[in-house]
Coordinates of C-alpha atoms in Angstrom, one line a residue:
M74 CA 0.0 0.1 -0.1
G75 CA 1.1 3.6 0.2
S76 CA -0.1 6.4 -2.0
A77 CA 1.1 7.6 -5.1
P78 CA 3.8 10.3 -4.6
K79 CA 2.5 13.8 -3.3
K80 CA 3.6 16.8 -1.5
P81 CA 3.9 16.4 2.3
E82 CA 1.1 17.6 4.5
I83 CA 2.8 20.6 5.6
G84 CA -0.2 21.6 8.1
A85 CA 0.7 18.7 9.9
F86 CA 3.8 20.7 11.2
G87 CA 1.9 23.9 12.4
F88 CA 2.9 26.0 9.2
G89 CA -0.6 26.3 7.5
E90 CA -1.9 25.1 4.6
G91 CA 0.2 26.2 1.1
S92 CA 3.5 26.6 3.0
T93 CA 6.8 24.6 2.7
P94 CA 8.5 23.9 5.9
D95 CA 10.9 26.6 5.4
G96 CA 7.9 29.1 4.9
T97 CA 8.9 30.2 1.2
G98 CA 5.9 29.0 -0.2
D99 CA 7.3 27.4 -3.4
D100 CA 7.2 23.7 -4.4
Q101 CA 11.1 22.8 -4.0
G102 CA 12.6 21.1 -1.1
S103 CA 10.7 18.1 0.2
G104 CA 7.7 18.8 -2.0
A105 CA 8.3 16.0 -4.3
I106 CA 8.9 13.2 -1.7
E107 CA 6.5 10.6 -1.2
C108 CA 4.0 10.7 1.7
V109 CA 2.4 7.5 3.1
E110 CA -1.2 7.4 4.1
P111 CA -2.9 6.1 5.7
K112 CA -0.6 5.5 8.3
D113 CA -2.1 2.8 9.7
A114 CA -2.1 0.6 6.6
W115 CA 1.7 1.6 6.5
L116 CA 2.6 0.1 10.0
L117 CA 0.6 -3.1 9.3
Q118 CA 2.5 -3.5 6.0
R119 CA 5.9 -2.8 7.3
T120 CA 6.0 -4.0 10.9
Y121 CA 7.6 -7.8 10.9
C122 CA 7.0 -8.0 14.5
L123 CA 5.9 -5.9 17.8
S124 CA 7.8 -5.8 20.9
G125 CA 6.5 -8.0 23.4
N126 CA 6.7 -5.4 25.9
R127 CA 4.6 -3.0 23.8
L128 CA 2.0 -6.0 23.4
L129 CA 1.0 -5.6 27.4
R130 CA 0.3 -1.9 27.2
T131 CA -3.0 -2.7 25.2
S132 CA -6.7 -1.3 25.7
S133 CA -9.0 -3.4 28.3
D134 CA -10.2 -5.6 25.2
G135 CA -6.6 -6.8 24.4
S136 CA -6.5 -4.7 20.9
I137 CA -3.3 -3.9 19.6
P138 CA -1.7 -0.7 18.5
S139 CA -2.1 -0.3 14.8
T140 CA -0.7 3.2 13.8
T141 CA 2.4 5.4 14.3
C142 CA 2.4 8.3 16.4
A143 CA 4.6 10.3 13.9
R144 CA 3.2 13.1 12.5
Q145 CA 4.3 12.1 8.8
V146 CA 5.8 9.2 6.9
Y147 CA 7.9 9.9 4.2
R148 CA 9.5 7.3 1.7
P149 CA 12.4 9.3 0.0
R150 CA 14.3 7.8 -3.1
S151 CA 17.7 9.0 -2.6
A152 CA 20.3 10.8 -0.5
Q153 CA 19.4 14.0 -2.0
E154 CA 16.0 13.8 -1.2
I155 CA 16.7 12.9 2.6
A156 CA 18.9 15.8 2.6
E157 CA 16.4 18.3 1.1
L158 CA 13.7 17.1 3.7
V159 CA 16.0 17.2 6.5
R160 CA 17.0 20.8 5.9
S161 CA 13.7 21.7 5.2
I162 CA 12.0 20.8 8.4
P163 CA 12.4 22.9 11.5
A164 CA 15.4 21.4 13.9
T165 CA 12.9 20.6 16.5
I166 CA 11.4 17.9 14.7
A167 CA 12.8 14.6 15.4
I168 CA 13.7 11.8 13.0
A169 CA 13.1 8.4 12.9
C170 CA 14.4 6.0 10.4
V171 CA 13.0 2.6 8.9
G172 CA 15.3 0.8 7.0
G173 CA 14.5 -2.5 5.2
G174 CA 13.9 -4.7 7.9
H175 CA 12.5 -4.4 11.5
E176 CA 13.8 -3.9 15.2
T177 CA 12.6 -5.5 18.4
S178 CA 11.6 -2.4 20.3
N179 CA 9.9 -0.7 17.6
A180 CA 11.0 2.8 18.3
A181 CA 11.5 4.1 14.9
M182 CA 8.0 2.6 13.4
F183 CA 5.9 4.1 16.2
A184 CA 8.0 7.4 17.2
S185 CA 6.0 10.0 18.5
S186 CA 4.0 13.1 17.6
E187 CA 7.4 15.0 18.0
A188 CA 8.8 13.1 15.0
I189 CA 8.5 12.2 11.3
V190 CA 9.4 8.8 9.9
L191 CA 11.5 8.3 7.0
D192 CA 10.8 5.0 5.7
L193 CA 13.8 3.9 3.2
V194 CA 12.4 1.0 1.8
H195 CA 12.5 2.4 -1.7
L196 CA 16.3 2.5 -1.4
K197 CA 16.9 -1.2 -3.0
S198 CA 20.0 -0.7 -5.3
I199 CA 22.9 -3.3 -5.1
A200 CA 25.6 -2.7 -7.1
F201 CA 28.8 -4.6 -7.7
H202 CA 32.3 -3.4 -8.5
Q203 CA 36.1 -4.1 -8.5
E204 CA 38.8 -1.8 -6.7
G205 CA 42.2 -3.2 -7.5
E206 CA 42.0 -6.9 -5.7
S207 CA 38.9 -6.1 -3.9
S208 CA 35.3 -7.2 -4.8
L209 CA 32.9 -4.7 -3.2
V210 CA 29.4 -4.4 -3.2
T211 CA 27.4 -1.3 -2.3
V212 CA 24.0 -1.9 -1.0
E213 CA 21.1 0.7 0.0
A214 CA 19.5 1.1 3.3
G215 CA 16.5 -0.6 1.9
V216 CA 17.7 -3.8 1.1
V217 CA 17.2 -6.9 3.3
F218 CA 19.3 -9.9 3.6
R219 CA 17.3 -12.1 1.1
E220 CA 17.8 -9.8 -1.9
L221 CA 21.6 -9.6 -1.0
V222 CA 22.2 -13.1 -0.6
E223 CA 20.3 -13.8 -3.9
A224 CA 22.6 -11.1 -5.6
V225 CA 25.8 -12.3 -4.4
K226 CA 24.9 -16.0 -5.4
G227 CA 25.8 -15.2 -8.8
R228 CA 29.2 -13.5 -8.3
Q229 CA 30.8 -16.4 -6.4
A230 CA 31.2 -14.4 -3.4
A231 CA 30.3 -14.7 0.1
L232 CA 29.4 -12.4 3.0
P233 CA 28.8 -12.8 6.8
V234 CA 25.2 -12.3 6.5
G235 CA 22.5 -12.7 9.2
T236 CA 20.5 -15.8 9.0
G237 CA 16.7 -14.0 8.9
P238 CA 15.9 -13.1 5.3
D239 CA 13.9 -9.9 5.9
V240 CA 16.2 -8.3 8.4
G241 CA 17.8 -5.1 7.0
V242 CA 21.2 -5.1 5.7
V243 CA 22.3 -1.7 6.8
G244 CA 20.4 -1.8 9.9
Y245 CA 22.0 -4.7 11.0
I246 CA 25.3 -3.2 10.5
V247 CA 24.7 -0.2 12.2
N248 CA 23.5 -1.7 15.0
G249 CA 26.5 -4.1 15.5
G250 CA 25.1 -7.3 14.1
L251 CA 26.8 -10.6 14.1
S252 CA 26.7 -13.6 11.9
G253 CA 26.3 -17.4 13.2
Y254 CA 27.7 -19.3 10.3
F255 CA 30.3 -17.1 8.8
S256 CA 31.8 -14.7 11.1
R257 CA 34.6 -17.1 12.3
R258 CA 36.1 -17.3 9.0
L259 CA 35.0 -13.5 7.6
G260 CA 34.4 -11.5 10.6
L261 CA 31.3 -9.4 11.3
L262 CA 29.7 -7.9 8.4
G263 CA 30.3 -4.5 9.8
Q264 CA 34.1 -5.0 9.7
R265 CA 33.7 -5.7 6.2
V266 CA 32.5 -2.1 5.5
V267 CA 34.9 0.0 3.6
R268 CA 32.6 3.0 2.8
L269 CA 29.2 4.3 3.5
T270 CA 27.3 7.2 2.8
M271 CA 25.1 9.3 5.6
V272 CA 23.0 12.1 5.9
T273 CA 23.5 14.2 9.2
A274 CA 21.2 16.1 11.4
E275 CA 21.9 19.1 9.7
G276 CA 21.2 17.5 6.3
D277 CA 24.8 17.3 4.9
I278 CA 25.5 14.5 2.5
R279 CA 28.7 12.8 3.7
V280 CA 30.8 10.0 2.0
L281 CA 32.7 8.1 5.1
T282 CA 35.6 6.1 4.8
P283 CA 37.8 4.6 7.5
E284 CA 40.1 7.8 7.5
D285 CA 37.0 9.9 8.9
D286 CA 36.7 10.1 12.8
L287 CA 32.8 9.0 12.5
F288 CA 33.2 5.9 10.1
I289 CA 33.9 3.5 13.4
A290 CA 31.3 4.7 15.2
M291 CA 28.7 4.5 12.5
L292 CA 29.4 0.5 12.3
G293 CA 27.6 0.0 15.6
A294 CA 26.1 2.9 16.5
G295 CA 24.9 4.7 13.1
S296 CA 21.3 4.7 14.0
A297 CA 21.8 7.2 16.5
L298 CA 24.4 9.3 14.8
G299 CA 22.8 10.1 11.0
I300 CA 20.9 8.4 8.3
V301 CA 22.7 5.8 6.5
V302 CA 21.8 5.6 2.6
D303 CA 24.3 2.8 1.6
V304 CA 27.2 0.8 2.7
T305 CA 29.9 -0.6 0.7
I306 CA 31.3 -3.9 1.5
M307 CA 34.2 -6.0 0.8
M308 CA 33.3 -9.5 0.2
G309 CA 35.0 -13.0 0.4
P310 CA 35.4 -15.8 -1.9
A311 CA 32.4 -18.3 -2.0
S312 CA 35.0 -20.9 -1.4
I313 CA 35.5 -20.0 2.1
L314 CA 33.0 -22.7 2.9
Q315 CA 34.2 -26.3 2.4
S316 CA 30.9 -27.8 3.5
A317 CA 28.3 -28.0 6.1
E318 CA 26.3 -30.5 8.0
Q319 CA 23.1 -30.3 9.8
R320 CA 21.3 -32.7 12.3
V321 CA 17.8 -32.2 13.3
V322 CA 16.8 -34.4 16.5
A323 CA 13.2 -34.8 17.7
Y324 CA 12.6 -34.4 21.6
E325 CA 9.2 -34.7 23.2
T326 CA 10.2 -33.5 26.9
R327 CA 12.0 -30.3 28.0
E328 CA 14.3 -32.7 30.1
Q329 CA 15.0 -34.3 26.9
A330 CA 16.0 -31.3 25.2
V331 CA 18.2 -30.1 28.5
A332 CA 20.0 -33.5 28.3
F333 CA 20.9 -33.2 24.7
A334 CA 22.0 -29.7 25.4
R335 CA 24.3 -30.3 28.0
G336 CA 26.3 -32.9 25.8
A337 CA 26.0 -30.8 22.6
L338 CA 27.4 -27.6 24.4
R339 CA 30.4 -29.5 25.6
I340 CA 31.1 -30.9 22.1
Q341 CA 30.7 -27.3 20.9
R342 CA 33.2 -25.9 23.6
D343 CA 35.8 -28.5 23.5
S344 CA 35.9 -29.3 19.7
A345 CA 34.5 -26.4 17.8
L346 CA 35.3 -23.4 19.8
P347 CA 39.1 -24.1 19.9
N348 CA 39.0 -24.7 15.9
D349 CA 38.7 -21.5 14.0
S350 CA 38.2 -23.7 10.9
V351 CA 34.9 -24.9 12.2
S352 CA 31.5 -23.1 13.4
M353 CA 28.8 -24.7 15.3
E354 CA 25.3 -24.0 16.7
L355 CA 22.7 -25.4 18.4
V356 CA 19.3 -24.5 18.4
V357 CA 16.2 -25.4 20.6
T358 CA 13.2 -24.8 18.8
G359 CA 9.3 -24.5 20.6
T360 CA 8.4 -27.0 18.1
K361 CA 10.2 -30.0 19.5
A362 CA 13.2 -30.1 17.3
L363 CA 17.0 -29.8 18.3
V364 CA 18.9 -28.6 15.4
V365 CA 22.7 -28.8 15.4
T366 CA 24.6 -27.1 12.4
V367 CA 28.3 -27.5 11.9
V368 CA 30.0 -25.5 9.1
F369 CA 33.6 -26.5 8.0
Y370 CA 35.5 -23.6 6.3
D371 CA 38.2 -23.9 3.6
A372 CA 41.0 -24.1 6.2
F373 CA 39.3 -27.3 7.9
K374 CA 41.5 -30.7 7.8
G375 CA 40.2 -34.1 8.7
S376 CA 36.9 -35.7 8.3
T377 CA 33.7 -34.0 8.6
A378 CA 31.6 -37.3 9.2
E379 CA 34.2 -38.0 12.2
F380 CA 33.3 -34.4 13.7
V381 CA 29.8 -35.0 13.8
K382 CA 30.0 -38.4 14.8
P383 CA 29.8 -37.4 18.6
L384 CA 26.7 -35.5 18.1
E385 CA 25.0 -38.5 16.2
A386 CA 25.8 -40.7 19.2
L387 CA 24.7 -38.2 21.6
A388 CA 21.3 -38.6 20.1
A389 CA 21.4 -42.2 20.2
S390 CA 22.8 -42.5 23.8
L391 CA 19.3 -40.4 24.7
N392 CA 17.1 -42.6 22.5
L393 CA 16.6 -39.8 20.5
S394 CA 15.7 -39.7 16.6
I395 CA 17.6 -37.6 13.9
V396 CA 14.8 -37.0 11.7
L397 CA 16.8 -35.2 9.2
K398 CA 20.2 -35.0 8.0
S399 CA 21.4 -32.3 5.5
H400 CA 24.6 -31.8 3.9
W401 CA 25.4 -28.4 2.2
S402 CA 28.5 -27.8 -0.2
T403 CA 28.0 -23.9 -0.9
W404 CA 27.8 -20.6 1.0
Y405 CA 24.5 -19.9 -0.5
E406 CA 23.0 -23.4 0.8
A407 CA 24.2 -22.5 4.2
A408 CA 23.0 -18.8 4.1
T409 CA 19.6 -19.7 3.0
A410 CA 19.4 -22.9 4.6
L411 CA 16.9 -21.3 7.8
W412 CA 14.6 -19.2 5.3
P413 CA 12.0 -21.8 5.2
V414 CA 11.8 -22.3 9.0
I415 CA 11.6 -18.4 9.6
A416 CA 8.9 -18.1 6.8
E417 CA 6.7 -20.1 9.1
M418 CA 7.0 -17.6 12.0
K419 CA 4.0 -15.6 11.6
G420 CA 1.4 -13.7 13.5
S421 CA -1.2 -11.1 13.4
P422 CA 1.2 -9.5 14.8
L423 CA 4.0 -11.6 15.4
G424 CA 5.2 -10.7 19.2
M425 CA 9.0 -10.7 19.9
L426 CA 11.2 -10.5 22.9
Q427 CA 15.1 -11.1 22.4
H428 CA 18.0 -11.3 24.6
S429 CA 21.4 -12.4 24.2
M430 CA 24.0 -13.5 26.7
G431 CA 27.3 -14.8 26.1
T432 CA 31.2 -15.4 27.6
N433 CA 34.4 -13.6 26.3
G434 CA 36.3 -16.8 26.2
P435 CA 35.1 -20.4 26.5
P436 CA 32.2 -21.0 28.6
T437 CA 32.8 -22.6 32.1
D438 CA 30.8 -25.7 33.2
A439 CA 28.9 -23.4 35.5
V440 CA 27.9 -21.4 32.7
L441 CA 27.2 -24.3 30.3
D442 CA 25.1 -25.7 33.4
F443 CA 23.2 -22.7 33.6
I444 CA 22.3 -22.4 29.9
C445 CA 20.9 -26.2 30.3
D446 CA 19.4 -25.9 33.5
T447 CA 17.7 -22.7 33.3
V448 CA 17.3 -21.1 29.8
V449 CA 16.7 -24.2 27.7
A450 CA 14.9 -25.7 30.5
E451 CA 12.5 -22.4 31.5
A452 CA 12.3 -20.3 28.6
P453 CA 8.7 -20.0 27.2
L454 CA 9.0 -22.5 24.4
D455 CA 5.9 -24.0 25.4
Q456 CA 3.8 -20.9 25.8
A457 CA 5.4 -19.3 22.8
Q458 CA 6.0 -22.0 20.3
F459 CA 7.8 -20.0 17.5
S460 CA 10.5 -19.6 20.0
I461 CA 14.0 -20.7 20.0
V462 CA 17.1 -20.9 22.0
E463 CA 20.2 -20.3 19.7
I464 CA 23.7 -21.0 21.1
R465 CA 26.7 -20.1 18.5
T466 CA 30.4 -20.2 18.4
L467 CA 31.8 -16.6 17.8
G468 CA 35.1 -15.0 17.6
G469 CA 37.7 -16.5 15.1
A470 CA 38.7 -13.9 12.4
V471 CA 36.3 -11.3 14.4
L472 CA 39.0 -11.0 17.1
S473 CA 41.6 -10.6 14.5
Q474 CA 40.1 -7.5 12.6
S475 CA 39.4 -4.2 13.3
E476 CA 37.6 -3.3 16.6
I477 CA 34.0 -1.6 15.7
P478 CA 31.4 -0.5 18.6
T479 CA 29.4 -3.6 19.6
G480 CA 29.9 -6.3 22.4
N481 CA 30.0 -9.1 19.3
C482 CA 33.7 -7.9 18.9
H483 CA 34.5 -9.3 22.3
H484 CA 32.6 -12.5 22.6
Q485 CA 33.3 -16.2 21.6
F486 CA 30.2 -17.9 23.3
F487 CA 26.6 -16.4 22.4
V488 CA 23.3 -17.5 23.4
D489 CA 20.3 -15.7 21.7
L490 CA 16.8 -16.2 23.4
I491 CA 14.4 -15.4 20.9
T492 CA 10.8 -15.3 21.9
L493 CA 8.2 -15.6 19.5
Y494 CA 4.5 -15.9 19.2
D495 CA 1.1 -15.1 17.5
A496 CA 0.0 -12.1 19.4
K497 CA -3.8 -12.3 18.1
A498 CA -4.0 -15.9 19.6
K499 CA -2.8 -14.7 23.1
T500 CA -4.8 -12.7 25.6
V501 CA -3.1 -10.0 27.2
A502 CA -2.7 -12.2 30.5
E503 CA -1.0 -14.8 28.5
R504 CA 1.4 -12.2 26.8
Q505 CA 2.4 -11.3 30.3
E506 CA 2.9 -14.7 31.2
I507 CA 5.3 -15.0 28.3
A508 CA 7.3 -11.8 29.0
T509 CA 7.4 -12.8 32.9
L510 CA 8.9 -16.4 32.0
T511 CA 11.5 -14.5 29.6
Q512 CA 12.3 -11.7 32.3
R513 CA 12.8 -14.4 34.8
V514 CA 15.5 -16.2 32.7
M515 CA 17.5 -12.8 32.5
E516 CA 17.2 -12.1 36.1
K517 CA 18.7 -15.3 37.0
A518 CA 21.6 -14.9 34.3
Q519 CA 22.6 -11.7 36.1
H520 CA 24.1 -14.1 39.1
V521 CA 26.0 -16.0 37.0
D522 CA 29.9 -15.4 36.9
G523 CA 31.4 -14.6 33.5
L524 CA 28.0 -14.1 31.6
S525 CA 27.5 -11.1 29.7
L526 CA 24.0 -9.8 29.1
D527 CA 22.4 -7.8 26.3
F528 CA 25.6 -7.1 24.9
S529 CA 24.5 -7.2 21.3
G530 CA 22.9 -4.3 19.9
T531 CA 21.0 -6.6 17.2
H532 CA 19.9 -9.4 20.1
S533 CA 18.8 -7.3 23.0
Q534 CA 15.6 -6.1 24.2
P535 CA 16.2 -2.3 25.0
D536 CA 12.7 -1.3 25.7
D537 CA 12.3 -3.8 29.0
V538 CA 11.6 -1.7 32.1
N539 CA 14.7 -3.1 33.9
S540 CA 16.7 -3.9 31.1
S541 CA 20.5 -5.2 31.4
V542 CA 21.5 -3.2 28.5
T543 CA 24.5 -0.9 29.3
A544 CA 26.4 1.6 26.8
S545 CA 29.6 -0.6 27.7
G546 CA 28.2 -3.9 27.0
I547 CA 26.3 -2.7 23.5
F548 CA 29.3 -0.8 22.4
G549 CA 32.1 -3.2 23.6
T550 CA 33.9 -1.2 26.1
E551 CA 33.6 1.8 27.9
A552 CA 36.2 3.8 25.9
M553 CA 34.3 3.1 22.8
A554 CA 31.1 4.0 24.8
D555 CA 32.3 7.4 25.8
S556 CA 33.6 8.1 22.0
I557 CA 30.4 7.4 20.7
R558 CA 28.4 9.9 23.4
G559 CA 31.3 12.4 22.3
L560 CA 30.3 12.2 18.6
K561 CA 26.7 12.0 19.0
K562 CA 27.1 15.4 21.0
I563 CA 29.2 16.7 17.7
V564 CA 27.1 15.4 14.9
D565 CA 23.5 15.3 16.8
P566 CA 23.3 17.9 19.2
T567 CA 19.8 18.4 19.6
N568 CA 19.3 14.3 19.7
R569 CA 17.0 14.4 16.6
F570 CA 17.6 10.7 16.1
R571 CA 16.3 9.7 19.2
F572 CA 14.2 6.7 17.9
H573 CA 16.9 4.1 17.9
P574 CA 17.5 1.0 20.2
F575 CA 20.3 2.9 21.9
A576 CA 18.1 6.0 23.2
K577 CA 18.2 5.0 26.8
I578 CA 22.1 4.7 26.6
L579 CA 22.9 7.8 24.8
G580 CA 20.4 10.4 26.3

């Protein structure tokens, strides 16, 4: 949906009909930028999920918020249109940006009556080019991973992409995103960015490279500092992946899931984590499946069959059936493997709560026991059956590349607690129960030595009332957080970009 391009409804800003935002009365500036009406239809179309916390703040009949609070929603088509609009509206008007995908707190989607929303969905360009020995791809802000992966497929190239097909590429990068299957070989996607285009709070277009002070900050805090129009990323060769093996094990009781996780996570720690040529992930699903994926990079030596044999033996020892065995031989197969599963996660709307935890080094037995006995055992997988507990190996190449402002740069062991459910099928009381069970797990995690909580910008729930999110955790170190705060005061002194996941920690 969305109307045909038309002039903005300037009256909404309080200037009176027939005026442009700068008061000149002509038709230049932002007059040609597409406005979106009706806003409630726009929200339903563009919102992949709603924060589980927002779903608790409903009317007495349990109805769900269905419209944005923003004064107006615009859909610009270029950096120039964005810059013209930013310059034409009063500096007191806040700006919220919605890229190609989604974010768990919906801060930008809903914004407030003091803000406008820039929906960057029209910025869909993907351009490949060569600079010396480097194969590069420039991706605009409306592109999602499905589109990028399909485009890269024909180039015999690889990127450390996220697993969600409808996640926005630029939003993922500028909020510190991580990759489960490929980061140990290729680093984080943000670490591979060589150039980006942004529009500042004053409406200036800037092209940033590693020589610019602001460049590094944008690769983990960009949504708080400016409007990112595009990023240019250095690709790796598709040959970085030798092969991958996936085993899907069915379980019936939570006790079985805990027992399998206990054995699998020790295999992950002792065999996969010390070996940078391997990546391993365990996913415990609310649909009674235990999914183990092992990716073997080009440097792997030995037998892949022998490597996964202990996992198969573990399932057999617990009398659990392996219901599916998959073998992948290409980067593309691995990058798209979970798309069919994710496609089944639908709701009207889909409710989401997302939390992360992890360790800087190998996890201790106490940490692993906590993950099994509390996270796997007590996560609301039965109440919210789309939910998963995702446990990954990180580190590897990430640790040897340039540090960017994200806690993902420092962690080798990662747990993602993703709580998902169809909100339409749940009463307010049932939604509250799901949120309470999730929060209870995180409260217990606070008392586990060596376990970091909500350190990932793209895998944390920043709108929790008693959130464990901290600036030093999100941005990796206190020094990096101080740097971000300092740059924020310089490039956005009036805090125009305050509708982003880090608002509560940057002020």
